[in-house]
CSV table of N, CA and C in Angstrom, one decimal:
chain,number,residue,atom,x,y,z
A,638,UNK,N,0.8,-1.2,0.0
A,638,UNK,CA,0.0,0.0,0.0
A,638,UNK,C,0.9,1.2,0.0
A,639,UNK,N,0.7,2.2,-0.9
A,639,UNK,CA,1.4,3.4,-1.0
A,639,UNK,C,0.8,4.4,0.0
A,640,UNK,N,1.7,4.9,0.9
A,640,UNK,CA,1.2,5.9,1.9
A,640,UNK,C,1.5,7.3,1.3
A,641,UNK,N,0.6,8.3,1.7
A,641,UNK,CA,0.9,9.7,1.3
A,641,UNK,C,2.0,10.2,2.1
A,642,UNK,N,2.7,11.2,1.5
A,642,UNK,CA,3.8,11.8,2.2
A,642,UNK,C,3.5,12.8,3.3
A,643,UNK,N,2.4,13.6,3.1
A,643,UNK,CA,2.0,14.6,4.0
A,643,UNK,C,0.6,14.3,4.5
A,644,UNK,N,0.5,14.4,5.9
A,644,UNK,CA,-0.9,14.2,6.4
A,644,UNK,C,-1.7,15.5,6.1
A,645,UNK,N,-3.0,15.3,5.9
A,645,UNK,CA,-3.8,16.4,5.5
A,645,UNK,C,-5.0,16.4,6.5
A,646,UNK,N,-5.1,17.6,7.2
A,646,UNK,CA,-6.3,17.7,8.2
A,646,UNK,C,-7.5,17.7,7.4
A,647,UNK,N,-8.5,17.0,7.8
A,647,UNK,CA,-9.8,17.0,7.1
A,647,UNK,C,-10.8,18.0,7.7
A,648,UNK,N,-11.1,19.0,6.9
A,648,UNK,CA,-12.0,20.1,7.3
A,648,UNK,C,-13.4,19.6,7.6
A,649,UNK,N,-13.9,18.4,7.1
A,649,UNK,CA,-15.2,17.9,7.3
A,649,UNK,C,-15.4,17.7,8.8
A,650,UNK,N,-14.3,17.4,9.6
A,650,UNK,CA,-14.5,17.1,11.0
A,650,UNK,C,-14.1,18.3,11.9
A,651,UNK,N,-13.9,19.5,11.3
A,651,UNK,CA,-13.4,20.6,12.1
A,651,UNK,C,-14.5,20.9,13.1
A,652,UNK,N,-14.0,21.1,14.4
A,652,UNK,CA,-14.9,21.4,15.5
A,652,UNK,C,-15.6,20.2,16.1
A,653,UNK,N,-15.6,19.1,15.5
A,653,UNK,CA,-16.3,17.9,16.0
A,653,UNK,C,-15.6,17.2,17.1
A,654,UNK,N,-14.2,17.3,17.1
A,654,UNK,CA,-13.4,16.7,18.1
A,654,UNK,C,-12.4,17.7,18.6
A,655,UNK,N,-11.8,17.5,19.7
A,655,UNK,CA,-10.8,18.4,20.3
A,655,UNK,C,-9.4,18.3,19.6
A,656,UNK,N,-9.2,17.3,18.8
A,656,UNK,CA,-8.0,17.1,18.1
A,656,UNK,C,-8.3,16.9,16.6
A,657,UNK,N,-7.3,17.2,15.7
A,657,UNK,CA,-7.6,17.1,14.3
A,657,UNK,C,-7.8,15.6,13.8
A,658,UNK,N,-8.6,15.5,12.8
A,658,UNK,CA,-8.8,14.2,12.1
A,658,UNK,C,-7.9,14.3,10.9
A,659,UNK,N,-7.0,13.3,10.8
A,659,UNK,CA,-6.0,13.3,9.7
A,659,UNK,C,-6.3,12.4,8.6
A,660,UNK,N,-6.3,12.9,7.3
A,660,UNK,CA,-6.4,12.0,6.2
A,660,UNK,C,-5.2,11.2,6.1
A,661,UNK,N,-5.3,9.9,6.1
A,661,UNK,CA,-4.1,9.0,6.2
A,661,UNK,C,-3.7,8.5,4.8
A,662,UNK,N,-4.7,8.0,4.0
A,662,UNK,CA,-4.3,7.4,2.8
A,662,UNK,C,-5.5,7.3,1.9
A,663,UNK,N,-5.2,7.2,0.6
A,663,UNK,CA,-6.2,6.8,-0.4
A,663,UNK,C,-5.6,5.6,-1.1
A,664,UNK,N,-6.4,4.5,-1.0
A,664,UNK,CA,-5.9,3.2,-1.5
A,664,UNK,C,-6.7,2.8,-2.8
A,665,UNK,N,-6.0,2.4,-3.8
A,665,UNK,CA,-6.6,1.8,-5.0
A,665,UNK,C,-7.0,0.4,-4.6
A,666,UNK,N,-8.3,0.1,-4.6
A,666,UNK,CA,-8.8,-1.2,-4.2
A,666,UNK,C,-9.6,-1.9,-5.3
A,667,UNK,N,-10.1,-1.2,-6.3
A,667,UNK,CA,-10.9,-1.8,-7.3
A,667,UNK,C,-12.3,-2.0,-6.8
A,668,UNK,N,-13.1,-2.5,-7.7
A,668,UNK,CA,-14.5,-2.7,-7.3
A,668,UNK,C,-14.7,-4.1,-6.7
A,669,UNK,N,-15.5,-4.2,-5.6
A,669,UNK,CA,-15.7,-5.5,-5.0
A,669,UNK,C,-14.6,-6.0,-4.1
A,670,UNK,N,-13.7,-5.2,-3.8
A,670,UNK,CA,-12.5,-5.6,-2.9
A,670,UNK,C,-13.0,-6.0,-1.5
A,671,UNK,N,-12.5,-7.1,-1.0
A,671,UNK,CA,-12.7,-7.4,0.4
A,671,UNK,C,-11.5,-7.0,1.2
A,672,UNK,N,-11.7,-6.1,2.2
A,672,UNK,CA,-10.6,-5.6,3.0
A,672,UNK,C,-10.8,-6.1,4.4
A,673,UNK,N,-9.7,-6.6,5.0
A,673,UNK,CA,-9.7,-7.0,6.4
A,673,UNK,C,-9.1,-5.8,7.2
A,674,UNK,N,-9.8,-5.5,8.3
A,674,UNK,CA,-9.4,-4.4,9.1
A,674,UNK,C,-9.1,-5.0,10.5
A,675,UNK,N,-8.0,-4.6,11.1
A,675,UNK,CA,-7.6,-5.1,12.4
A,675,UNK,C,-7.0,-4.0,13.3
A,676,UNK,N,-7.6,-3.8,14.5
A,676,UNK,CA,-7.0,-2.9,15.4
A,676,UNK,C,-5.9,-3.7,16.2
A,677,UNK,N,-4.7,-3.3,16.1
A,677,UNK,CA,-3.6,-4.1,16.7
A,677,UNK,C,-3.2,-3.6,18.1
A,678,UNK,N,-2.9,-2.3,18.1
A,678,UNK,CA,-2.5,-1.7,19.4
A,678,UNK,C,-2.5,-0.2,19.3
A,679,UNK,N,-2.4,0.5,20.4
A,679,UNK,CA,-2.3,2.0,20.4
A,679,UNK,C,-1.3,2.4,21.4
A,680,UNK,N,-0.7,3.6,21.2
A,680,UNK,CA,0.3,4.1,22.2
A,680,UNK,C,-0.1,5.6,22.4
A,681,UNK,N,-1.4,5.8,22.8
A,681,UNK,CA,-1.9,7.1,23.0
A,681,UNK,C,-2.9,7.1,24.1
A,682,UNK,N,-3.1,8.2,24.8
A,682,UNK,CA,-4.1,8.3,25.8
A,682,UNK,C,-5.5,8.6,25.2
A,683,UNK,N,-5.4,9.0,23.9
A,683,UNK,CA,-6.6,9.3,23.1
A,683,UNK,C,-7.3,8.1,22.6
A,684,UNK,N,-8.6,8.1,22.5
A,684,UNK,CA,-9.4,7.1,21.8
A,684,UNK,C,-9.0,7.1,20.3
A,685,UNK,N,-8.8,5.9,19.8
A,685,UNK,CA,-8.3,5.8,18.4
A,685,UNK,C,-9.4,5.2,17.5
A,686,UNK,N,-9.5,5.7,16.3
A,686,UNK,CA,-10.5,5.2,15.4
A,686,UNK,C,-10.1,5.4,13.9
A,687,UNK,N,-10.9,4.9,13.0
A,687,UNK,CA,-10.7,5.1,11.6
A,687,UNK,C,-12.0,5.4,11.0
A,688,UNK,N,-11.9,6.1,9.9
A,688,UNK,CA,-13.1,6.4,9.0
A,688,UNK,C,-12.7,6.0,7.6
A,689,UNK,N,-13.6,5.3,7.0
A,689,UNK,CA,-13.3,4.9,5.6
A,689,UNK,C,-14.5,5.4,4.7
A,690,UNK,N,-14.1,5.8,3.5
A,690,UNK,CA,-15.1,6.4,2.7
A,690,UNK,C,-14.8,6.1,1.2
A,691,UNK,N,-15.9,5.9,0.4
A,691,UNK,CA,-15.7,5.7,-1.0
A,691,UNK,C,-16.8,6.4,-1.7
A,692,UNK,N,-16.7,6.5,-3.1
A,692,UNK,CA,-17.7,7.1,-3.9
A,692,UNK,C,-18.9,6.2,-4.2
A,693,UNK,N,-18.7,4.9,-3.8
A,693,UNK,CA,-19.8,4.0,-3.9
A,693,UNK,C,-20.3,3.6,-2.5
A,694,UNK,N,-20.2,2.3,-2.2
A,694,UNK,CA,-20.7,1.9,-0.9
A,694,UNK,C,-19.6,1.0,-0.2
A,695,UNK,N,-19.7,0.9,1.1
A,695,UNK,CA,-18.9,0.0,1.9
A,695,UNK,C,-19.9,-1.0,2.5
A,696,UNK,N,-19.7,-2.3,2.3
A,696,UNK,CA,-20.7,-3.2,2.8
A,696,UNK,C,-20.1,-3.9,4.1
A,697,UNK,N,-20.9,-3.8,5.2
A,697,UNK,CA,-20.5,-4.3,6.4
A,697,UNK,C,-21.7,-5.2,6.9
A,698,UNK,N,-21.5,-6.5,7.1
A,698,UNK,CA,-22.5,-7.4,7.5
A,698,UNK,C,-23.8,-7.3,6.7
A,699,UNK,N,-23.6,-7.1,5.4
A,699,UNK,CA,-24.8,-7.0,4.5
A,699,UNK,C,-25.4,-5.6,4.4
A,700,UNK,N,-25.0,-4.7,5.2
A,700,UNK,CA,-25.6,-3.3,5.2
A,700,UNK,C,-24.6,-2.4,4.4
A,701,UNK,N,-25.2,-1.5,3.6
A,701,UNK,CA,-24.4,-0.6,2.8
A,701,UNK,C,-24.3,0.8,3.3
A,702,UNK,N,-23.1,1.4,3.3
A,702,UNK,CA,-22.8,2.7,3.8
A,702,UNK,C,-21.9,3.5,2.8
A,703,UNK,N,-22.0,4.8,2.6
A,703,UNK,CA,-21.0,5.5,1.8
A,703,UNK,C,-19.7,5.7,2.6
A,704,UNK,N,-19.8,5.7,3.9
A,704,UNK,CA,-18.6,5.7,4.8
A,704,UNK,C,-18.9,5.0,6.1
A,705,UNK,N,-17.9,4.6,6.8
A,705,UNK,CA,-18.0,4.0,8.1
A,705,UNK,C,-17.0,4.6,9.0
A,706,UNK,N,-17.3,4.7,10.3
A,706,UNK,CA,-16.4,5.3,11.3
A,706,UNK,C,-16.4,4.2,12.4
A,707,UNK,N,-15.2,3.8,12.8
A,707,UNK,CA,-15.1,2.7,13.8
A,707,UNK,C,-14.0,3.1,14.8
A,708,UNK,N,-14.3,2.7,16.0
A,708,UNK,CA,-13.4,3.1,17.2
A,708,UNK,C,-12.9,1.8,17.8
A,709,UNK,N,-11.6,1.8,18.2
A,709,UNK,CA,-10.9,0.6,18.7
A,709,UNK,C,-11.6,0.1,20.0
A,710,UNK,N,-12.2,0.9,20.7
A,710,UNK,CA,-12.8,0.4,22.0
A,710,UNK,C,-14.3,-0.1,21.8
A,711,UNK,N,-14.9,0.0,20.6
A,711,UNK,CA,-16.2,-0.5,20.4
A,711,UNK,C,-16.3,-1.4,19.2
A,712,UNK,N,-15.3,-1.4,18.3
A,712,UNK,CA,-15.4,-2.3,17.1
A,712,UNK,C,-14.8,-3.6,17.4
A,713,UNK,N,-15.1,-4.7,16.6
A,713,UNK,CA,-14.4,-5.9,16.8
A,713,UNK,C,-12.9,-5.7,16.5
A,714,UNK,N,-12.1,-6.6,17.1
A,714,UNK,CA,-10.7,-6.5,16.9
A,714,UNK,C,-10.3,-6.7,15.4
A,715,UNK,N,-11.0,-7.5,14.7
A,715,UNK,CA,-10.8,-7.8,13.3
A,715,UNK,C,-12.2,-8.0,12.6
A,716,UNK,N,-12.3,-7.4,11.4
A,716,UNK,CA,-13.5,-7.6,10.7
A,716,UNK,C,-13.2,-7.3,9.2
A,717,UNK,N,-14.1,-7.8,8.3
A,717,UNK,CA,-14.0,-7.6,6.9
A,717,UNK,C,-15.0,-6.7,6.4
A,718,UNK,N,-14.7,-5.9,5.4
A,718,UNK,CA,-15.6,-5.1,4.7
A,718,UNK,C,-15.5,-5.3,3.2
A,719,UNK,N,-16.5,-5.1,2.4
A,719,UNK,CA,-16.5,-5.1,0.9
A,719,UNK,C,-16.6,-3.7,0.4
A,720,UNK,N,-15.7,-3.3,-0.5
A,720,UNK,CA,-15.7,-1.9,-1.0
A,720,UNK,C,-16.3,-2.0,-2.4
A,721,UNK,N,-17.4,-1.4,-2.7
A,721,UNK,CA,-18.0,-1.3,-4.0
A,721,UNK,C,-17.8,0.2,-4.5
A,722,UNK,N,-16.6,0.5,-5.0
A,722,UNK,CA,-16.2,1.9,-5.3
A,722,UNK,C,-16.4,2.1,-6.8
A,723,UNK,N,-16.9,3.3,-7.2
A,723,UNK,CA,-17.0,3.6,-8.6
A,723,UNK,C,-15.6,3.9,-9.2
A,724,UNK,N,-14.8,4.6,-8.5
A,724,UNK,CA,-13.4,5.0,-9.0
A,724,UNK,C,-12.3,4.1,-8.5
A,725,UNK,N,-12.7,3.0,-7.7
A,725,UNK,CA,-11.7,2.1,-7.3
A,725,UNK,C,-10.9,2.5,-6.1
A,726,UNK,N,-11.3,3.6,-5.4
A,726,UNK,CA,-10.5,4.1,-4.3
A,726,UNK,C,-11.2,4.1,-3.0
A,727,UNK,N,-10.4,3.8,-2.0
A,727,UNK,CA,-10.9,3.8,-0.6
A,727,UNK,C,-10.1,4.9,0.2
A,728,UNK,N,-10.8,5.9,0.7
A,728,UNK,CA,-10.2,7.0,1.5
A,728,UNK,C,-10.2,6.5,3.0
A,729,UNK,N,-9.1,6.6,3.6
A,729,UNK,CA,-8.9,6.2,5.0
A,729,UNK,C,-8.4,7.3,5.8
A,730,UNK,N,-9.1,7.6,7.0
A,730,UNK,CA,-8.8,8.6,7.9
A,730,UNK,C,-8.5,8.0,9.3
A,731,UNK,N,-7.5,8.6,9.9
A,731,UNK,CA,-7.1,8.2,11.3
A,731,UNK,C,-7.7,9.2,12.2
A,732,UNK,N,-8.5,8.8,13.2
A,732,UNK,CA,-9.0,9.8,14.1
A,732,UNK,C,-8.6,9.4,15.5
A,733,UNK,N,-8.6,10.4,16.4
A,733,UNK,CA,-8.4,10.3,17.8
A,733,UNK,C,-9.1,11.4,18.5
A,734,UNK,N,-9.6,11.1,19.7
A,734,UNK,CA,-10.3,12.1,20.5
A,734,UNK,C,-10.1,11.7,22.0
A,735,UNK,N,-10.3,12.6,22.9
A,735,UNK,CA,-10.2,12.3,24.3
A,735,UNK,C,-11.2,11.1,24.6
A,736,UNK,N,-10.7,10.3,25.5
A,736,UNK,CA,-11.5,9.1,25.9
A,736,UNK,C,-12.9,9.6,26.4
A,737,UNK,N,-13.9,8.9,25.9
A,737,UNK,CA,-15.3,9.2,26.3
A,737,UNK,C,-15.6,8.4,27.5
A,738,UNK,N,-16.2,9.0,28.6
A,738,UNK,CA,-16.5,8.3,29.8
A,738,UNK,C,-18.0,7.9,29.8
């Protein structure tokens, strides 16, 4: 997977969290790709999550979404998604926010 050189703050999330949401990567996945997602570990006091978006749909457990947002403390440790993208790209964002009590 090719990683982008410079992190880009995503203005879509401005003001939603106390810390910036960073655009991490755009991955060429093609149509109908099955992607395995796994939360391995974290080294931060902040709650960690990811947001994935495509111009088509992301299929999770048979349900379709244009984007999904998952947090390491509430998502399964590992899960699969199917990406039905029109342009073949999956946009991935890394997020963190103060721990919710």
